Amino acid sequence: SGTLRLAGAAFRDDGNGIVMEDLSAAADLTPGGIVLRTLSARDGKKGTLTGKGTLSFDGNEADVTLRLRDFTRRAAASRDEAIGAPQTGMANGLIGADLSLAGTAAGLRLSGTVDVAEMHILIPERFQSNIPRLNIVQDEVKKSTPLSDRLALDIRISAHNQIFVRGWG
């Protein structure tokens, strides 16, 4: 049991082009789960992320909402660079979303809307040609129902002719 407070934190995932600054959160921790009272972050520009909700540790309850406004997919020096032709990476854009996750471990539902204000996708001249061979060793794992069998999706995606694909003619 306890309280979690996070202020002025940052999160960066260069591989997926996600940057969150001024990350703050307030949550109550109980033996049964987490009550996320507030969650907020900025994308380094004008984009914002907010959220709140509850998650139980035993999987009996989930009720989480997230809202993105003018969120850029990757950090850039200016808005023009953020939504202009990508200089690095394959996709670069500006999105908004209102999503909610609700249900139990037996059945979760992710619903809401995603609005793509503008997305630029650059097809590279060459794809990685050296795919390493992985030696996968599987331990005996307790059989469980995959998340894909327990998760229902009800998401409306709107792009209004604002997805631009460039490369290879």
PDB file of C-alpha atoms in Angstrom:
ATOM      1  CA  SER A   1       0.000   0.000   0.000  1.00  0.00           C
ATOM      2  CA  GLY A   2       1.123   3.531  -0.581  1.00  0.00           C
ATOM      3  CA  THR A   3       1.098   6.528  -2.842  1.00  0.00           C
ATOM      4  CA  LEU A   4       3.103   7.088  -5.976  1.00  0.00           C
ATOM      5  CA  ARG A   5       3.913  10.601  -7.127  1.00  0.00           C
ATOM      6  CA  LEU A   6       5.961  11.306 -10.209  1.00  0.00           C
ATOM      7  CA  ALA A   7       6.860  14.833 -11.328  1.00  0.00           C
ATOM      8  CA  GLY A   8       9.125  16.252 -13.996  1.00  0.00           C
ATOM      9  CA  ALA A   9      10.091  12.847 -15.388  1.00  0.00           C
ATOM     10  CA  ALA A  10      10.880  11.993 -19.004  1.00  0.00           C
ATOM     11  CA  PHE A  11      10.477   8.943 -21.240  1.00  0.00           C
ATOM     12  CA  ARG A  12      12.248   8.420 -24.546  1.00  0.00           C
ATOM     13  CA  ASP A  13      11.888   5.514 -26.977  1.00  0.00           C
ATOM     14  CA  ASP A  14      14.083   6.367 -29.963  1.00  0.00           C
ATOM     15  CA  GLY A  15      13.237   3.114 -31.737  1.00  0.00           C
ATOM     16  CA  ASN A  16       9.548   4.077 -31.927  1.00  0.00           C
ATOM     17  CA  GLY A  17      10.068   7.833 -32.073  1.00  0.00           C
ATOM     18  CA  ILE A  18       8.247   8.570 -28.817  1.00  0.00           C
ATOM     19  CA  VAL A  19       9.294  11.327 -26.444  1.00  0.00           C
ATOM     20  CA  MET A  20       7.401  12.335 -23.311  1.00  0.00           C
ATOM     21  CA  GLU A  21       8.543  15.258 -21.173  1.00  0.00           C
ATOM     22  CA  ASP A  22       7.127  16.824 -18.014  1.00  0.00           C
ATOM     23  CA  LEU A  23       5.748  13.390 -17.199  1.00  0.00           C
ATOM     24  CA  SER A  24       3.741  13.428 -13.979  1.00  0.00           C
ATOM     25  CA  ALA A  25       1.485  10.932 -12.276  1.00  0.00           C
ATOM     26  CA  ALA A  26      -0.328  10.387  -9.003  1.00  0.00           C
ATOM     27  CA  ALA A  27      -1.494   6.916  -8.021  1.00  0.00           C
ATOM     28  CA  ASP A  28      -2.707   5.027  -4.986  1.00  0.00           C
ATOM     29  CA  LEU A  29      -1.263   1.546  -4.540  1.00  0.00           C
ATOM     30  CA  THR A  30      -3.297  -1.048  -2.677  1.00  0.00           C
ATOM     31  CA  PRO A  31      -2.768  -4.770  -2.167  1.00  0.00           C
ATOM     32  CA  GLY A  32      -5.391  -5.317  -4.877  1.00  0.00           C
ATOM     33  CA  GLY A  33      -4.224  -2.904  -7.550  1.00  0.00           C
ATOM     34  CA  ILE A  34      -3.468   0.608  -8.695  1.00  0.00           C
ATOM     35  CA  VAL A  35      -5.742   3.638  -8.869  1.00  0.00           C
ATOM     36  CA  LEU A  36      -4.160   6.080 -11.305  1.00  0.00           C
ATOM     37  CA  ARG A  37      -5.602   9.430 -10.279  1.00  0.00           C
ATOM     38  CA  THR A  38      -3.734  11.505 -12.858  1.00  0.00           C
ATOM     39  CA  LEU A  39      -1.250  10.990 -15.654  1.00  0.00           C
ATOM     40  CA  SER A  40       0.061  13.758 -17.885  1.00  0.00           C
ATOM     41  CA  ALA A  41       2.952  14.385 -20.254  1.00  0.00           C
ATOM     42  CA  ARG A  42       4.018  16.584 -23.168  1.00  0.00           C
ATOM     43  CA  ASP A  43       5.671  15.410 -26.373  1.00  0.00           C
ATOM     44  CA  GLY A  44       8.289  18.173 -26.385  1.00  0.00           C
ATOM     45  CA  LYS A  45       6.122  20.404 -28.544  1.00  0.00           C
ATOM     46  CA  LYS A  46       2.422  21.224 -28.165  1.00  0.00           C
ATOM     47  CA  GLY A  47       1.221  17.628 -27.866  1.00  0.00           C
ATOM     48  CA  THR A  48      -0.234  16.318 -24.606  1.00  0.00           C
ATOM     49  CA  LEU A  49      -1.099  12.987 -23.050  1.00  0.00           C
ATOM     50  CA  THR A  50      -3.524  12.628 -20.133  1.00  0.00           C
ATOM     51  CA  GLY A  51      -4.974   9.602 -18.440  1.00  0.00           C
ATOM     52  CA  LYS A  52      -6.566   8.060 -15.367  1.00  0.00           C
ATOM     53  CA  GLY A  53      -8.038   4.752 -14.286  1.00  0.00           C
ATOM     54  CA  THR A  54      -7.819   1.599 -12.221  1.00  0.00           C
ATOM     55  CA  LEU A  55      -6.048  -1.720 -12.709  1.00  0.00           C
ATOM     56  CA  SER A  56      -6.310  -4.693 -10.400  1.00  0.00           C
ATOM     57  CA  PHE A  57      -3.372  -7.017  -9.844  1.00  0.00           C
ATOM     58  CA  ASP A  58      -5.525 -10.129 -10.001  1.00  0.00           C
ATOM     59  CA  GLY A  59      -7.023  -9.164 -13.378  1.00  0.00           C
ATOM     60  CA  ASN A  60     -10.562  -8.706 -12.104  1.00  0.00           C
ATOM     61  CA  GLU A  61     -10.895  -5.086 -13.179  1.00  0.00           C
ATOM     62  CA  ALA A  62      -9.468  -2.642 -15.681  1.00  0.00           C
ATOM     63  CA  ASP A  63     -10.873   0.792 -16.411  1.00  0.00           C
ATOM     64  CA  VAL A  64      -8.257   3.123 -17.919  1.00  0.00           C
ATOM     65  CA  THR A  65      -8.674   6.123 -20.217  1.00  0.00           C
ATOM     66  CA  LEU A  66      -5.967   7.874 -22.252  1.00  0.00           C
ATOM     67  CA  ARG A  67      -6.211  11.047 -24.303  1.00  0.00           C
ATOM     68  CA  LEU A  68      -3.643  12.301 -26.825  1.00  0.00           C
ATOM     69  CA  ARG A  69      -3.840  15.759 -28.366  1.00  0.00           C
ATOM     70  CA  ASP A  70      -1.562  16.884 -31.227  1.00  0.00           C
ATOM     71  CA  PHE A  71       0.969  14.215 -30.258  1.00  0.00           C
ATOM     72  CA  THR A  72       3.956  13.851 -32.577  1.00  0.00           C
ATOM     73  CA  ARG A  73       5.358  10.451 -33.359  1.00  0.00           C
ATOM     74  CA  ARG A  74       8.958  11.550 -33.027  1.00  0.00           C
ATOM     75  CA  ALA A  75      10.842  14.424 -31.440  1.00  0.00           C
ATOM     76  CA  ALA A  76      11.943  17.119 -33.852  1.00  0.00           C
ATOM     77  CA  ALA A  77      13.379  20.605 -33.614  1.00  0.00           C
ATOM     78  CA  SER A  78      10.227  22.281 -34.913  1.00  0.00           C
ATOM     79  CA  ARG A  79       6.626  21.518 -35.849  1.00  0.00           C
ATOM     80  CA  ASP A  80       7.565  21.863 -39.537  1.00  0.00           C
ATOM     81  CA  GLU A  81      10.181  19.151 -39.142  1.00  0.00           C
ATOM     82  CA  ALA A  82       7.807  17.026 -37.071  1.00  0.00           C
ATOM     83  CA  ILE A  83       5.168  16.831 -39.789  1.00  0.00           C
ATOM     84  CA  GLY A  84       7.349  17.432 -42.838  1.00  0.00           C
ATOM     85  CA  ALA A  85       9.230  14.822 -44.807  1.00  0.00           C
ATOM     86  CA  PRO A  86      10.956  12.521 -42.326  1.00  0.00           C
ATOM     87  CA  GLN A  87      14.703  12.949 -42.007  1.00  0.00           C
ATOM     88  CA  THR A  88      15.096   9.772 -39.970  1.00  0.00           C
ATOM     89  CA  GLY A  89      12.827   6.824 -39.416  1.00  0.00           C
ATOM     90  CA  MET A  90      10.048   5.523 -41.635  1.00  0.00           C
ATOM     91  CA  ALA A  91       6.993   7.322 -40.209  1.00  0.00           C
ATOM     92  CA  ASN A  92       6.495  10.769 -38.827  1.00  0.00           C
ATOM     93  CA  GLY A  93       3.198  12.348 -37.903  1.00  0.00           C
ATOM     94  CA  LEU A  94       0.745  14.105 -35.659  1.00  0.00           C
ATOM     95  CA  ILE A  95      -2.114  12.216 -33.974  1.00  0.00           C
ATOM     96  CA  GLY A  96      -4.859  12.576 -31.411  1.00  0.00           C
ATOM     97  CA  ALA A  97      -6.705   9.794 -29.609  1.00  0.00           C
ATOM     98  CA  ASP A  98      -9.351   9.062 -26.997  1.00  0.00           C
ATOM     99  CA  LEU A  99      -8.941   5.452 -25.860  1.00  0.00           C
ATOM    100  CA  SER A 100     -10.301   3.382 -23.017  1.00  0.00           C
ATOM    101  CA  LEU A 101      -9.424  -0.076 -21.778  1.00  0.00           C
ATOM    102  CA  ALA A 102     -12.111  -1.767 -19.705  1.00  0.00           C
ATOM    103  CA  GLY A 103     -13.024  -5.237 -18.543  1.00  0.00           C
ATOM    104  CA  THR A 104     -11.436  -8.120 -16.698  1.00  0.00           C
ATOM    105  CA  ALA A 105      -8.655 -10.608 -17.418  1.00  0.00           C
ATOM    106  CA  ALA A 106     -11.310 -12.862 -18.980  1.00  0.00           C
ATOM    107  CA  GLY A 107     -12.252 -10.188 -21.499  1.00  0.00           C
ATOM    108  CA  LEU A 108     -10.840  -6.721 -22.152  1.00  0.00           C
ATOM    109  CA  ARG A 109     -12.158  -4.119 -24.576  1.00  0.00           C
ATOM    110  CA  LEU A 110      -9.996  -1.389 -26.093  1.00  0.00           C
ATOM    111  CA  SER A 111     -12.248   1.237 -27.623  1.00  0.00           C
ATOM    112  CA  GLY A 112     -12.175   4.809 -28.823  1.00  0.00           C
ATOM    113  CA  THR A 113     -10.979   6.957 -31.686  1.00  0.00           C
ATOM    114  CA  VAL A 114      -7.618   7.745 -33.254  1.00  0.00           C
ATOM    115  CA  ASP A 115      -7.374  10.840 -35.435  1.00  0.00           C
ATOM    116  CA  VAL A 116      -4.362  11.062 -37.734  1.00  0.00           C
ATOM    117  CA  ALA A 117      -3.927  14.790 -38.414  1.00  0.00           C
ATOM    118  CA  GLU A 118      -1.000  14.142 -40.742  1.00  0.00           C
ATOM    119  CA  MET A 119       1.335  11.187 -41.285  1.00  0.00           C
ATOM    120  CA  HIS A 120       4.355  10.971 -43.577  1.00  0.00           C
ATOM    121  CA  ILE A 121       5.716   7.507 -44.363  1.00  0.00           C
ATOM    122  CA  LEU A 122       9.049   7.143 -46.135  1.00  0.00           C
ATOM    123  CA  ILE A 123       9.809   3.802 -47.770  1.00  0.00           C
ATOM    124  CA  PRO A 124      13.594   3.358 -47.492  1.00  0.00           C
ATOM    125  CA  GLU A 125      15.816   2.702 -50.503  1.00  0.00           C
ATOM    126  CA  ARG A 126      16.953  -0.541 -48.880  1.00  0.00           C
ATOM    127  CA  PHE A 127      15.566  -2.707 -46.153  1.00  0.00           C
ATOM    128  CA  GLN A 128      17.858  -4.505 -43.755  1.00  0.00           C
ATOM    129  CA  SER A 129      19.163  -7.514 -45.668  1.00  0.00           C
ATOM    130  CA  ASN A 130      21.003  -9.317 -42.879  1.00  0.00           C
ATOM    131  CA  ILE A 131      18.372 -10.901 -40.705  1.00  0.00           C
ATOM    132  CA  PRO A 132      20.078 -12.722 -37.854  1.00  0.00           C
ATOM    133  CA  ARG A 133      19.137 -16.282 -37.091  1.00  0.00           C
ATOM    134  CA  LEU A 134      17.958 -16.628 -33.515  1.00  0.00           C
ATOM    135  CA  ASN A 135      18.455 -19.771 -31.480  1.00  0.00           C
ATOM    136  CA  ILE A 136      15.177 -19.889 -29.566  1.00  0.00           C
ATOM    137  CA  VAL A 137      14.970 -22.173 -26.576  1.00  0.00           C
ATOM    138  CA  GLN A 138      11.537 -22.562 -25.042  1.00  0.00           C
ATOM    139  CA  ASP A 139      11.074 -23.567 -21.461  1.00  0.00           C
ATOM    140  CA  GLU A 140       7.924 -25.374 -20.505  1.00  0.00           C
ATOM    141  CA  VAL A 141       5.430 -22.610 -19.974  1.00  0.00           C
ATOM    142  CA  LYS A 142       2.095 -22.798 -18.239  1.00  0.00           C
ATOM    143  CA  LYS A 143      -0.603 -22.596 -20.899  1.00  0.00           C
ATOM    144  CA  SER A 144      -2.597 -19.386 -20.770  1.00  0.00           C
ATOM    145  CA  THR A 145      -5.065 -17.728 -23.060  1.00  0.00           C
ATOM    146  CA  PRO A 146      -3.241 -15.299 -25.356  1.00  0.00           C
ATOM    147  CA  LEU A 147      -4.122 -11.627 -24.943  1.00  0.00           C
ATOM    148  CA  SER A 148      -5.396 -11.558 -28.540  1.00  0.00           C
ATOM    149  CA  ASP A 149      -8.126 -14.035 -27.548  1.00  0.00           C
ATOM    150  CA  ARG A 150      -9.145 -11.900 -24.562  1.00  0.00           C
ATOM    151  CA  LEU A 151      -8.967  -8.442 -26.161  1.00  0.00           C
ATOM    152  CA  ALA A 152     -11.796  -6.994 -28.238  1.00  0.00           C
ATOM    153  CA  LEU A 153     -10.993  -3.944 -30.361  1.00  0.00           C
ATOM    154  CA  ASP A 154     -13.512  -1.217 -31.132  1.00  0.00           C
ATOM    155  CA  ILE A 155     -11.349   1.601 -32.515  1.00  0.00           C
ATOM    156  CA  ARG A 156     -12.328   4.119 -35.174  1.00  0.00           C
ATOM    157  CA  ILE A 157      -9.369   5.543 -37.125  1.00  0.00           C
ATOM    158  CA  SER A 158      -9.827   8.739 -39.074  1.00  0.00           C
ATOM    159  CA  ALA A 159      -7.159  10.161 -41.409  1.00  0.00           C
ATOM    160  CA  HIS A 160      -9.035  12.493 -43.826  1.00  0.00           C
ATOM    161  CA  ASN A 161      -6.595  11.983 -46.718  1.00  0.00           C
ATOM    162  CA  GLN A 162      -3.615  13.076 -44.630  1.00  0.00           C
ATOM    163  CA  ILE A 163      -1.367   9.992 -44.956  1.00  0.00           C
ATOM    164  CA  PHE A 164       1.470  10.543 -47.430  1.00  0.00           C
ATOM    165  CA  VAL A 165       3.700   7.684 -48.603  1.00  0.00           C
ATOM    166  CA  ARG A 166       6.947   8.512 -50.421  1.00  0.00           C
ATOM    167  CA  GLY A 167       9.740   6.452 -51.904  1.00  0.00           C
ATOM    168  CA  TRP A 168      10.434   3.970 -54.672  1.00  0.00           C
ATOM    169  CA  GLY A 169       8.507   6.081 -57.190  1.00  0.00           C
TER     170      GLY A 169
END
